[in-house]
PDB file of C-alpha atoms and ligand atoms in Angstrom:
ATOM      1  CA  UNK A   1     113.767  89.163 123.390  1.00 91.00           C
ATOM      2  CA  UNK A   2     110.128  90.046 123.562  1.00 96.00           C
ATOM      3  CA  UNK A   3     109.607  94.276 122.736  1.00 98.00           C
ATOM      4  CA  UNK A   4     106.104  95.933 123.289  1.00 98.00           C
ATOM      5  CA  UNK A   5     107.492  99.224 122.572  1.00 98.00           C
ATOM      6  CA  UNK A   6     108.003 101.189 119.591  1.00 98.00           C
ATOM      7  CA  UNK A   7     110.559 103.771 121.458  1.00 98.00           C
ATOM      8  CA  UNK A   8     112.460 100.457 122.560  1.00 98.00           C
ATOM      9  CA  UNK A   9     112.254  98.532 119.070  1.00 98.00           C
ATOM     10  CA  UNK A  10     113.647 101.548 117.169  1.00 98.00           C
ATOM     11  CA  UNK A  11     116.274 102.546 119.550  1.00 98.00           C
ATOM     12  CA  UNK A  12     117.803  98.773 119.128  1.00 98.00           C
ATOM     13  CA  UNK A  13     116.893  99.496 115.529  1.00 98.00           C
ATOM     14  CA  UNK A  14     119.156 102.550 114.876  1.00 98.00           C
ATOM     15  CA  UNK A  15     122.242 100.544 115.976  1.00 98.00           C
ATOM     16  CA  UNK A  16     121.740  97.330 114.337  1.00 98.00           C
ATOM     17  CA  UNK A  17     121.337  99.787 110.992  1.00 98.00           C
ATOM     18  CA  UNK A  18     124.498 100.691 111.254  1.00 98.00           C
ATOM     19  CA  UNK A  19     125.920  97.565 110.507  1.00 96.00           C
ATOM     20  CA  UNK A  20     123.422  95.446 108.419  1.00 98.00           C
ATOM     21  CA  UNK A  21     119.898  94.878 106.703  1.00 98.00           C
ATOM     22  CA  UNK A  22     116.832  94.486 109.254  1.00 99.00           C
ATOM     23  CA  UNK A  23     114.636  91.936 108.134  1.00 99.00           C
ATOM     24  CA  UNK A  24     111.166  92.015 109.437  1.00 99.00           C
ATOM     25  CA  UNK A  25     108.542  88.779 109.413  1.00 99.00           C
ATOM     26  CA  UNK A  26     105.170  90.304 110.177  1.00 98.00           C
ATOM     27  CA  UNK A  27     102.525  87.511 111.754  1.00 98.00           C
ATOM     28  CA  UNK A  28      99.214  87.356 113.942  1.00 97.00           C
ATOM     29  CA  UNK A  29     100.780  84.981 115.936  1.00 97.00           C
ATOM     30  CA  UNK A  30      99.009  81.421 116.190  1.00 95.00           C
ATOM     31  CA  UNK A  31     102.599  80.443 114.667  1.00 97.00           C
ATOM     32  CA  UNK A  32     103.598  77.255 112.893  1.00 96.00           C
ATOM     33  CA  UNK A  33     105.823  76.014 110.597  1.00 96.00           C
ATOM     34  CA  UNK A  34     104.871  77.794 107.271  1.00 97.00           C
ATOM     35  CA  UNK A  35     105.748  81.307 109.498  1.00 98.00           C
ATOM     36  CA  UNK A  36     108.860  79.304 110.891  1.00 98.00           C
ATOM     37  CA  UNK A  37     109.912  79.287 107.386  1.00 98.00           C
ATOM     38  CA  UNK A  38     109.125  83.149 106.704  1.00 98.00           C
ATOM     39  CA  UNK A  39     111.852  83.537 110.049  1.00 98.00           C
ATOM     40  CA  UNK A  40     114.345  81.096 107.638  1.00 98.00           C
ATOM     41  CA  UNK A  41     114.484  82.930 104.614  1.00 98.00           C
ATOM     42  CA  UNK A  42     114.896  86.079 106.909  1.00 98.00           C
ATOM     43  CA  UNK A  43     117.593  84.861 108.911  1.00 98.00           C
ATOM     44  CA  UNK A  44     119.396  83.944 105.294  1.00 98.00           C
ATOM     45  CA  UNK A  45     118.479  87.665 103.656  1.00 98.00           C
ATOM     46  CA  UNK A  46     119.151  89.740 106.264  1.00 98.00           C
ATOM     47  CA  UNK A  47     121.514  90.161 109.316  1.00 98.00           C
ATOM     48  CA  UNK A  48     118.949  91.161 112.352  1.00 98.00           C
ATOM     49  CA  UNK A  49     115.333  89.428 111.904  1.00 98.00           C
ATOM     50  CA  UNK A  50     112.706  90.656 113.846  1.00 98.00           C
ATOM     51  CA  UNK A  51     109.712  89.315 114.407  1.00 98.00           C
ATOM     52  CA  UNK A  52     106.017  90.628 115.013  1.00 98.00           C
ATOM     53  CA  UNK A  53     103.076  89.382 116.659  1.00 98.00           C
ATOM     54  CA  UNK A  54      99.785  91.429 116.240  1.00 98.00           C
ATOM     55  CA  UNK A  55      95.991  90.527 115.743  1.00 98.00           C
ATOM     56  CA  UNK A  56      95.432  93.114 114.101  1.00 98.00           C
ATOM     57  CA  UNK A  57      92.063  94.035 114.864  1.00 98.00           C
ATOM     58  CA  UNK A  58      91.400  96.276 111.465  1.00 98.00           C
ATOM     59  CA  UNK A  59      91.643  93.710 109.232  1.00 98.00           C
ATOM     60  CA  UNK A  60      88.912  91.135 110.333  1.00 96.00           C
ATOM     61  CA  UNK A  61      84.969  91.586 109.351  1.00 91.00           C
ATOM     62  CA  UNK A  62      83.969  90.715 112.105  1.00 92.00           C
ATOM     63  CA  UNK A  63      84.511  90.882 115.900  1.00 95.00           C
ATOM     64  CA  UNK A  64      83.134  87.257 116.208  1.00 91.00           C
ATOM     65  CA  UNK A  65      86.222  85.961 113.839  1.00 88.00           C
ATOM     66  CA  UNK A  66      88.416  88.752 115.810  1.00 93.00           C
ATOM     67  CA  UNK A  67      87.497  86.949 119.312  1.00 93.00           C
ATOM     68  CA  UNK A  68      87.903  83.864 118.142  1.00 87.00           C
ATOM     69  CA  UNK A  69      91.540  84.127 116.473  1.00 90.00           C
ATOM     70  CA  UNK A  70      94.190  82.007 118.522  1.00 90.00           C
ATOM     71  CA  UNK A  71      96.458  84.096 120.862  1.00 93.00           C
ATOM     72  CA  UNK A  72      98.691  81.481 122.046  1.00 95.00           C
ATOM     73  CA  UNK A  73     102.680  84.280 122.876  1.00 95.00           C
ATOM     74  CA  UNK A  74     104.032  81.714 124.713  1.00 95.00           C
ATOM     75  CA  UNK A  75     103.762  78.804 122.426  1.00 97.00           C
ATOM     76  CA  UNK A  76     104.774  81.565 119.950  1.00 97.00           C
ATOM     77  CA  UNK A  77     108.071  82.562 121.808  1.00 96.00           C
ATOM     78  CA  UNK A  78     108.897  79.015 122.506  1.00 96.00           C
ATOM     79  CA  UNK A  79     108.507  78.254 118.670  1.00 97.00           C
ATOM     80  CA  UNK A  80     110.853  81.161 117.863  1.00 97.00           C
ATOM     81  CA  UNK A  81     113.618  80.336 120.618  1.00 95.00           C
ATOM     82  CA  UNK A  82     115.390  77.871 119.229  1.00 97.00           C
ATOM     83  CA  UNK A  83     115.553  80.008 115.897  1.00 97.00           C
ATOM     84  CA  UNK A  84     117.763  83.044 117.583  1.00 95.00           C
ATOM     85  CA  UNK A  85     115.448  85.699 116.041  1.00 98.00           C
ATOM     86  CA  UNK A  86     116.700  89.130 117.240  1.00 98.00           C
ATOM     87  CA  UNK A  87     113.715  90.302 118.449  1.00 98.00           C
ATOM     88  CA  UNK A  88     110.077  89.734 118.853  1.00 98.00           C
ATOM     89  CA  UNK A  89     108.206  92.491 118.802  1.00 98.00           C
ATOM     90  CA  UNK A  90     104.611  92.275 120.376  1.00 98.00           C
ATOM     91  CA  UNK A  91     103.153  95.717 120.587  1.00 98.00           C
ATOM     92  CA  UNK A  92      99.057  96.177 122.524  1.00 97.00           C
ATOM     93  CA  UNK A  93      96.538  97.545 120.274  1.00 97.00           C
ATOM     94  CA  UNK A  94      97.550 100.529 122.363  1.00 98.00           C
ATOM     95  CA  UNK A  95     100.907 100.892 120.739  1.00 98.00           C
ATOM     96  CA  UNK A  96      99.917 100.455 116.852  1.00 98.00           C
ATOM     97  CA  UNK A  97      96.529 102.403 117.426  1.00 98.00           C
ATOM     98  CA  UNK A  98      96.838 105.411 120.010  1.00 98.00           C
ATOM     99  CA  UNK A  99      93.759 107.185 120.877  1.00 98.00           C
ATOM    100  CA  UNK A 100      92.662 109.495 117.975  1.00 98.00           C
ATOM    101  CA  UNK A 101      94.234 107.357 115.089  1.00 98.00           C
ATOM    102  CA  UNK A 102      92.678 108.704 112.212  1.00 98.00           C
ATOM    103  CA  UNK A 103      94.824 107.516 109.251  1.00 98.00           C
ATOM    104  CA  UNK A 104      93.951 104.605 106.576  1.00 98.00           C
ATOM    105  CA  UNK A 105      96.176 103.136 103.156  1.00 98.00           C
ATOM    106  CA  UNK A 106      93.768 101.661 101.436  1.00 98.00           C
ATOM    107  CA  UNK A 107      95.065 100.382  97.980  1.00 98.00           C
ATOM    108  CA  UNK A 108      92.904  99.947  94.587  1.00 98.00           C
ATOM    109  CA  UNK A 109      93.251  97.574  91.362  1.00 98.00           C
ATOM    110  CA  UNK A 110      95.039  94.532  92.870  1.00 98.00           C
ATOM    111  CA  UNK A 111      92.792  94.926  96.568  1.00 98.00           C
ATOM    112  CA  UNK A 112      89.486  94.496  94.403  1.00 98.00           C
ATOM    113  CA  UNK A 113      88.691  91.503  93.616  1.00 98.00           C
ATOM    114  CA  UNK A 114      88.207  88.215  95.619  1.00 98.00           C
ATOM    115  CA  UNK A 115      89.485  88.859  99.255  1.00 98.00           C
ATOM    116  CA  UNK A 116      88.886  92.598  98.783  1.00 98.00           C
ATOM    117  CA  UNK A 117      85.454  92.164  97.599  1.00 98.00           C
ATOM    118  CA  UNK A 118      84.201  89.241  99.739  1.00 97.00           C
ATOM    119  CA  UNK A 119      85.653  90.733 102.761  1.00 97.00           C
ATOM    120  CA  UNK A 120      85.138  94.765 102.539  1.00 97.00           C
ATOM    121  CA  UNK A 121      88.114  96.822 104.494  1.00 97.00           C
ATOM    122  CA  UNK A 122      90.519  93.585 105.017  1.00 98.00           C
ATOM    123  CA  UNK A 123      92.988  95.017 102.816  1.00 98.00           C
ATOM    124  CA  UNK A 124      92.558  98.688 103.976  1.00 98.00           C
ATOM    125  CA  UNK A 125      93.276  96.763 107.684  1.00 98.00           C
ATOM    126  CA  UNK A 126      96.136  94.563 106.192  1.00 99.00           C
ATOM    127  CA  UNK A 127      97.612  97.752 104.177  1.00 99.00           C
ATOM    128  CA  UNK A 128      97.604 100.109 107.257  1.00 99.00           C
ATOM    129  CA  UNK A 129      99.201  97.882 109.764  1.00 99.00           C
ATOM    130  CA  UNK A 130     102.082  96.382 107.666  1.00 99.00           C
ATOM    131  CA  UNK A 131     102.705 100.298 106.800  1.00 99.00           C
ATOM    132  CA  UNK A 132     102.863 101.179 110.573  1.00 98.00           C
ATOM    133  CA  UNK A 133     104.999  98.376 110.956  1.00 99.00           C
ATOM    134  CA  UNK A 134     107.190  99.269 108.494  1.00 99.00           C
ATOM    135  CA  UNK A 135     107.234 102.628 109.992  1.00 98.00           C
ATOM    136  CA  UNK A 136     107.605 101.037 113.715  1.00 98.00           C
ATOM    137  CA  UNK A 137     110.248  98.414 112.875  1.00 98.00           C
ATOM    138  CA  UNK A 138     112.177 100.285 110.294  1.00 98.00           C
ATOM    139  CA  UNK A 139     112.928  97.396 108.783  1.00 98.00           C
ATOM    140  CA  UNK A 140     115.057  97.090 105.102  1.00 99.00           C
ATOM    141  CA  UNK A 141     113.870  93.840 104.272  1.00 99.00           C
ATOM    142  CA  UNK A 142     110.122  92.012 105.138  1.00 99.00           C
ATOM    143  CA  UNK A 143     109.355  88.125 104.491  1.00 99.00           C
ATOM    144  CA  UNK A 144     105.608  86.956 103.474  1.00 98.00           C
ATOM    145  CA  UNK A 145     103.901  83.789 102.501  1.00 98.00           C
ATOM    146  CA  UNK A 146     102.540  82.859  99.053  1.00 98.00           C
ATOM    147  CA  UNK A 147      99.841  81.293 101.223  1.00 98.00           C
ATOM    148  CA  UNK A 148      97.900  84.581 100.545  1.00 98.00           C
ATOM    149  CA  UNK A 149      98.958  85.407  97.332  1.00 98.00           C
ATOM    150  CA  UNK A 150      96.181  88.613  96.974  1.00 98.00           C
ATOM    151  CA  UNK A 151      97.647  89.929 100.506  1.00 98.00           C
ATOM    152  CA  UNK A 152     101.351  89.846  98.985  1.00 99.00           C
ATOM    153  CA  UNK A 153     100.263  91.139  95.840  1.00 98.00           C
ATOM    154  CA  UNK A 154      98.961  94.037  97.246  1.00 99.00           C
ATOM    155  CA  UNK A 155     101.712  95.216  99.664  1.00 99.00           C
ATOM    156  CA  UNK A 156     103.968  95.016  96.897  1.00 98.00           C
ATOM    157  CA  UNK A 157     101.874  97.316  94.879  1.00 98.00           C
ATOM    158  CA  UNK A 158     101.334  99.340  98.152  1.00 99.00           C
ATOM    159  CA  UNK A 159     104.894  99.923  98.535  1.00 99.00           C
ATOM    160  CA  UNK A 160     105.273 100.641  94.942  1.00 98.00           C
ATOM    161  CA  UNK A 161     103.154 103.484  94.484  1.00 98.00           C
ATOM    162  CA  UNK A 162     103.982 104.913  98.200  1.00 98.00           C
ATOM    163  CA  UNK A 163     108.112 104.632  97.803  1.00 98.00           C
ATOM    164  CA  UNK A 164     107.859 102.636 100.915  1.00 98.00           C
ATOM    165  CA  UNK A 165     112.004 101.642 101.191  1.00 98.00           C
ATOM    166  CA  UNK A 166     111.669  98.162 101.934  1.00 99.00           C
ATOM    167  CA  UNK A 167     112.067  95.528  99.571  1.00 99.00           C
ATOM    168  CA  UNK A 168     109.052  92.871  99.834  1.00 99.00           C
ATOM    169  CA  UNK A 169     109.786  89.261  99.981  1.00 98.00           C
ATOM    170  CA  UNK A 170     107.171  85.998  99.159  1.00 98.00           C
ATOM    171  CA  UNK A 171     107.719  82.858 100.671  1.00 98.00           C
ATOM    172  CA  UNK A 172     107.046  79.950  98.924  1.00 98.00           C
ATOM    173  CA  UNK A 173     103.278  78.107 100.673  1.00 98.00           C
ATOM    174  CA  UNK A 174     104.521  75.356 102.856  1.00 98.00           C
ATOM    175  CA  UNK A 175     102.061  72.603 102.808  1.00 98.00           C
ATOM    176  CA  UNK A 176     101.335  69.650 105.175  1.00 98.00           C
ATOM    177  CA  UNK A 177     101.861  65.978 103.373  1.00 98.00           C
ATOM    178  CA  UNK A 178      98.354  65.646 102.514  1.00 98.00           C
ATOM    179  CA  UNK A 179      99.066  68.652 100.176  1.00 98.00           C
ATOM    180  CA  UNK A 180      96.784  70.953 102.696  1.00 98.00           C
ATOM    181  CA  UNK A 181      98.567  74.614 102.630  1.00 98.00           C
ATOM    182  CA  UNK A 182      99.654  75.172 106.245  1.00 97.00           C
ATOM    183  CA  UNK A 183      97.718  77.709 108.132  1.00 96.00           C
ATOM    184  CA  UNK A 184      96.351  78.433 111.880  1.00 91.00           C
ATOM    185  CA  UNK A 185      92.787  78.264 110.541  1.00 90.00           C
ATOM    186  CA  UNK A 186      93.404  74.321 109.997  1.00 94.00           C
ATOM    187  CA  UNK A 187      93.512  74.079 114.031  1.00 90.00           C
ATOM    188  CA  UNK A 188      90.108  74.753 113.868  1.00 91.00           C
ATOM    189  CA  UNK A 189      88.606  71.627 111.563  1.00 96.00           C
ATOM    190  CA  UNK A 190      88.034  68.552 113.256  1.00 97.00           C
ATOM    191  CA  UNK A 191      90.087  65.189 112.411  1.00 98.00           C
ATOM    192  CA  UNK A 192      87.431  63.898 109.846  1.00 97.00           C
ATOM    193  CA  UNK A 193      86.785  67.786 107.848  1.00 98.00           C
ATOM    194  CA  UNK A 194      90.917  67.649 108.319  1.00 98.00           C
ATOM    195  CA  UNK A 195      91.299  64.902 105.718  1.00 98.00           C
ATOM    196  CA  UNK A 196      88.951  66.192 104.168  1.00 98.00           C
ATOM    197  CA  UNK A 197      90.713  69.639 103.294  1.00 98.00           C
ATOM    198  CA  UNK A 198      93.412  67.667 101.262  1.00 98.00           C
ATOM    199  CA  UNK A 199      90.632  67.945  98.582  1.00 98.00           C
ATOM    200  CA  UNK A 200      91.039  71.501  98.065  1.00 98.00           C
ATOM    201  CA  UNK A 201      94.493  71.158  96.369  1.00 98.00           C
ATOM    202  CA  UNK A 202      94.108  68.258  94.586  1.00 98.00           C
ATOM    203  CA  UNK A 203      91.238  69.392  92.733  1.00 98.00           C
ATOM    204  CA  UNK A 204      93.199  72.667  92.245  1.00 99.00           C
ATOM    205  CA  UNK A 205      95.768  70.651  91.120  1.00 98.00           C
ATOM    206  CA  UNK A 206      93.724  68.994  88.803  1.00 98.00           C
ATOM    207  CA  UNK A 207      92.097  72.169  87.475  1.00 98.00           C
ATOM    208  CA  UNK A 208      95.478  73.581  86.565  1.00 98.00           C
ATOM    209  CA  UNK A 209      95.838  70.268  84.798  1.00 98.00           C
ATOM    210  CA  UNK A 210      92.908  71.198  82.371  1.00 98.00           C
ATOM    211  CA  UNK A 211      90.055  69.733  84.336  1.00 98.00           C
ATOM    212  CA  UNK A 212      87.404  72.226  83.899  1.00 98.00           C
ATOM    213  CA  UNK A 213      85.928  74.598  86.890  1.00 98.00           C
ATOM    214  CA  UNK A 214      82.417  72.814  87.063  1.00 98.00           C
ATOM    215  CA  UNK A 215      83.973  69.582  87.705  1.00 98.00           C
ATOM    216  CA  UNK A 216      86.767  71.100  90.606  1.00 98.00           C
ATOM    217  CA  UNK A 217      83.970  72.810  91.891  1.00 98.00           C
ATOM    218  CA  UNK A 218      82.006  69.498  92.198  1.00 98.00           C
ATOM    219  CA  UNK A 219      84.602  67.296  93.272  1.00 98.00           C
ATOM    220  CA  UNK A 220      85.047  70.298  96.340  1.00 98.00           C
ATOM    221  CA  UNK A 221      80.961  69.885  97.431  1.00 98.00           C
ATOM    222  CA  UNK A 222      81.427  65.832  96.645  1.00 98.00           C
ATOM    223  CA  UNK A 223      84.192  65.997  99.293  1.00 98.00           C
ATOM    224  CA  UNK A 224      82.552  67.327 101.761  1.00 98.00           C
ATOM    225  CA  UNK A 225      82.983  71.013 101.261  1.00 98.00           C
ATOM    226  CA  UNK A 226      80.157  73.313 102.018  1.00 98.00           C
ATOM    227  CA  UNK A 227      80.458  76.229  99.653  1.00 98.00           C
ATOM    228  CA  UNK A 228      82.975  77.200  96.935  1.00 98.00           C
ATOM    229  CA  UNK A 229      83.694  81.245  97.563  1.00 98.00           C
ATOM    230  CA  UNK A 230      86.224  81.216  94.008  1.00 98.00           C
ATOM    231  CA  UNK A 231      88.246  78.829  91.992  1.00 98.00           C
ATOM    232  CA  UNK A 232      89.806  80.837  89.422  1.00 98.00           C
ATOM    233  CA  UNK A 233      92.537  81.194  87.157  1.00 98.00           C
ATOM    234  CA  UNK A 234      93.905  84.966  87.839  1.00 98.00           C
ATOM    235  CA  UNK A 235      96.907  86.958  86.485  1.00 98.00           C
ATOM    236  CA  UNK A 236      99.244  86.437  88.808  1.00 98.00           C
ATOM    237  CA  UNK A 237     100.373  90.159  89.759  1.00 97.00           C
ATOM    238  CA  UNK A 238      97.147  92.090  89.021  1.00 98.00           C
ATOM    239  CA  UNK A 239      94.776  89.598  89.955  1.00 98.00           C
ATOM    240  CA  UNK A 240      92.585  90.593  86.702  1.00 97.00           C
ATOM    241  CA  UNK A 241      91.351  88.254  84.392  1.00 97.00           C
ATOM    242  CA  UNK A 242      94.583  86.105  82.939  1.00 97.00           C
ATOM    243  CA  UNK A 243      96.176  88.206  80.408  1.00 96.00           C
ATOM    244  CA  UNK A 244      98.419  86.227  77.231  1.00 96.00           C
ATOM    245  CA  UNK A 245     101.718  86.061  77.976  1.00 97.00           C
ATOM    246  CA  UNK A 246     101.741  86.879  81.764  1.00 97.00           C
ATOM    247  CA  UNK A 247     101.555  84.505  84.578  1.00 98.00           C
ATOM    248  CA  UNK A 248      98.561  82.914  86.100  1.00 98.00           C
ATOM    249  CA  UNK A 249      97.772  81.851  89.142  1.00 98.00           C
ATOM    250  CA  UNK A 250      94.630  79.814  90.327  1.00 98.00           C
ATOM    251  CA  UNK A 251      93.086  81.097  93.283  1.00 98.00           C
ATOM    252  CA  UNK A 252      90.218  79.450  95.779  1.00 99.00           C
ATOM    253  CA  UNK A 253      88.572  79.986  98.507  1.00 98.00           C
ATOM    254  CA  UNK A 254      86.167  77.158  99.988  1.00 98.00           C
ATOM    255  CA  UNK A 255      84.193  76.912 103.805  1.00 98.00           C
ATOM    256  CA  UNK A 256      84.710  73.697 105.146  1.00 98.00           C
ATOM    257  CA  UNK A 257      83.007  72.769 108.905  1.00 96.00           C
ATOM    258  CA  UNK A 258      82.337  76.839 108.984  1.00 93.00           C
ATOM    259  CA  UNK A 259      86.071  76.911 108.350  1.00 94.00           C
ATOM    260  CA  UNK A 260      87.096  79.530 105.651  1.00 95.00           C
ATOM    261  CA  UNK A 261      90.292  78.004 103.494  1.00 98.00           C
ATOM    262  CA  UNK A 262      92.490  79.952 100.865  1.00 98.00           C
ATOM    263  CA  UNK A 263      95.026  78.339  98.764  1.00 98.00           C
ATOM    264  CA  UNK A 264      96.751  79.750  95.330  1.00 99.00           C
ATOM    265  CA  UNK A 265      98.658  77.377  92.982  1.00 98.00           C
ATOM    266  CA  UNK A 266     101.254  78.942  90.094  1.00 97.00           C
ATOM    267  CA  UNK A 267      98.817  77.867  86.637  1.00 95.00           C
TER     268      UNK A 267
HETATM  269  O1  PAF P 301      99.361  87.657 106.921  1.00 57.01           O
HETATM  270  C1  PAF P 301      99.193  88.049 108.090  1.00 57.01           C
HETATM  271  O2  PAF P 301      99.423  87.325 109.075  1.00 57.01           O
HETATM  272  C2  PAF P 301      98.674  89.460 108.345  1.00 57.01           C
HETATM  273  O3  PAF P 301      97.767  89.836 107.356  1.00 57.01           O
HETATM  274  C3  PAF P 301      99.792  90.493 108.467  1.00 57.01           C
HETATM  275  C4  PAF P 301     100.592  90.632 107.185  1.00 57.01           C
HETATM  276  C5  PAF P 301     100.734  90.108 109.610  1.00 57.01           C
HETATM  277  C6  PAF P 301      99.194  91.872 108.789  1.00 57.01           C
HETATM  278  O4  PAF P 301      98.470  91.851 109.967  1.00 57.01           O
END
């Protein structure tokens, strides 16, 4: 059932409430099986799973990479049919952003390094529309991918330090057999910078095997990449530098045919 309004999502809301945990899977559409698997883990933790599509036009840099992200609702819908999910909630910019919308979360410490500093006001973007949605949806329970580690690190601190009631949930990054992390952005590479990408985690694999950053790095331009953003080890929940004792996680981001790829590995 496709909702575009907040009025009709919450009055379905109240009743299911009554009765059992809402789960929520926020997206941006563009849907494949990595978000498929967000809807799984839903469907398993909670009894009424709804599902939203928004490009949410606060979060990107630039209104180039806006224009260009995919909008494809009815491939979306026709992905999440066969799953049963209770409702899919696709609101316009309209909805989530009324005329005089004045209001920003913007989050510190964990939003300041990598994403938040190579791309200024994502997180502020990200931050205010998964807030909104937790305020549209009302949701108990909301699924996200590992596949940006930074993005779940920070809601999860977000909802922390605001007593947002809803428990956060990461989903484990589902990758294609190559070993390339699934993700829309991949539709855009063409078949030869496609088998290419499988570089990026095997030389992230290898790094978290003790190969040293110079050489990953290398092997990435050898392979056809064009530029290295980061390939770092990182604590894994504050995204400082790694800290004894706590765990790590290595973090890259590399362009590849004017592509921008992310990937995170535990380390
Ligand atoms: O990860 C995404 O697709 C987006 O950042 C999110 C969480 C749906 C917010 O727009």
């Amino acid at each position: 059932m496709i909702i575009r309004r907040v009025n009709e999502l919450r009055a379905l809301v109240r009743g299911w409430k009554k009765t059992g945990v809402v789960g929520l899977v926020p997206t941006m559409g563009a849907l494949h099986q990595g978000h498929l698997s967000l809807v799984q883990a839903a469907q398993q933790g909670a009894d009424r799973v709804i599902v939203s599509i928004f490009v949410n036009p606060r979060q990107f840099n630039s209104a180039a990479d806006l224009a260009k992200y995919p909008r494809t609702e009815a491939a979306d819908a026709a992905l999440l049919a066969p799953l049963g999910v209770d409702a899919v909630f696709v609101p316009d910019p309209d909805e989530v952003y009324p005329p005089g919308f004045a209001s920003e979360v913007t989050v510190g410490g964990v939003a300041l390094p990598l994403e938040g500093a190579l791309r200024p006001g994502h997180f502020a973007g990200v931050a205010t529309v998964v807030t909104k949605l937790f305020g549209m949806t009302m949701a108990d329970r909301a699924w996200f991918g590992e596949k940006d580690w930074q993005q779940l690190q920070v809601i999860r601190r977000m909802v922390a330090d605001l007593n947002i009631p809803v428990e956060v949930l990461g989903v484990p990054t589902l990758r294609d057999p190559d070993g390339l992390a699934m993700s829309s952005r991949n539709a855009r590479l063409s078949a030869q910078a496609r088998a290419r990408a499988a570089a990026l985690p095997l030389w992230m694999g290898r790094m978290a095997a003790g190969t040293p950053a110079h050489e990953a790095e290398a092997g990435l331009l050898a392979a056809g990449f064009d530029r290295v953003e980061y390939l770092a080890f990182h604590d894994a929940e504050t995204l400082d530098a790694p800290r004894p004792g706590h765990p790590r996680r290595l973090l890259a981001a590399a362009w590849l045919e004017g592509v921008r790829l992310i990937d995170n590995i535990p380390a």
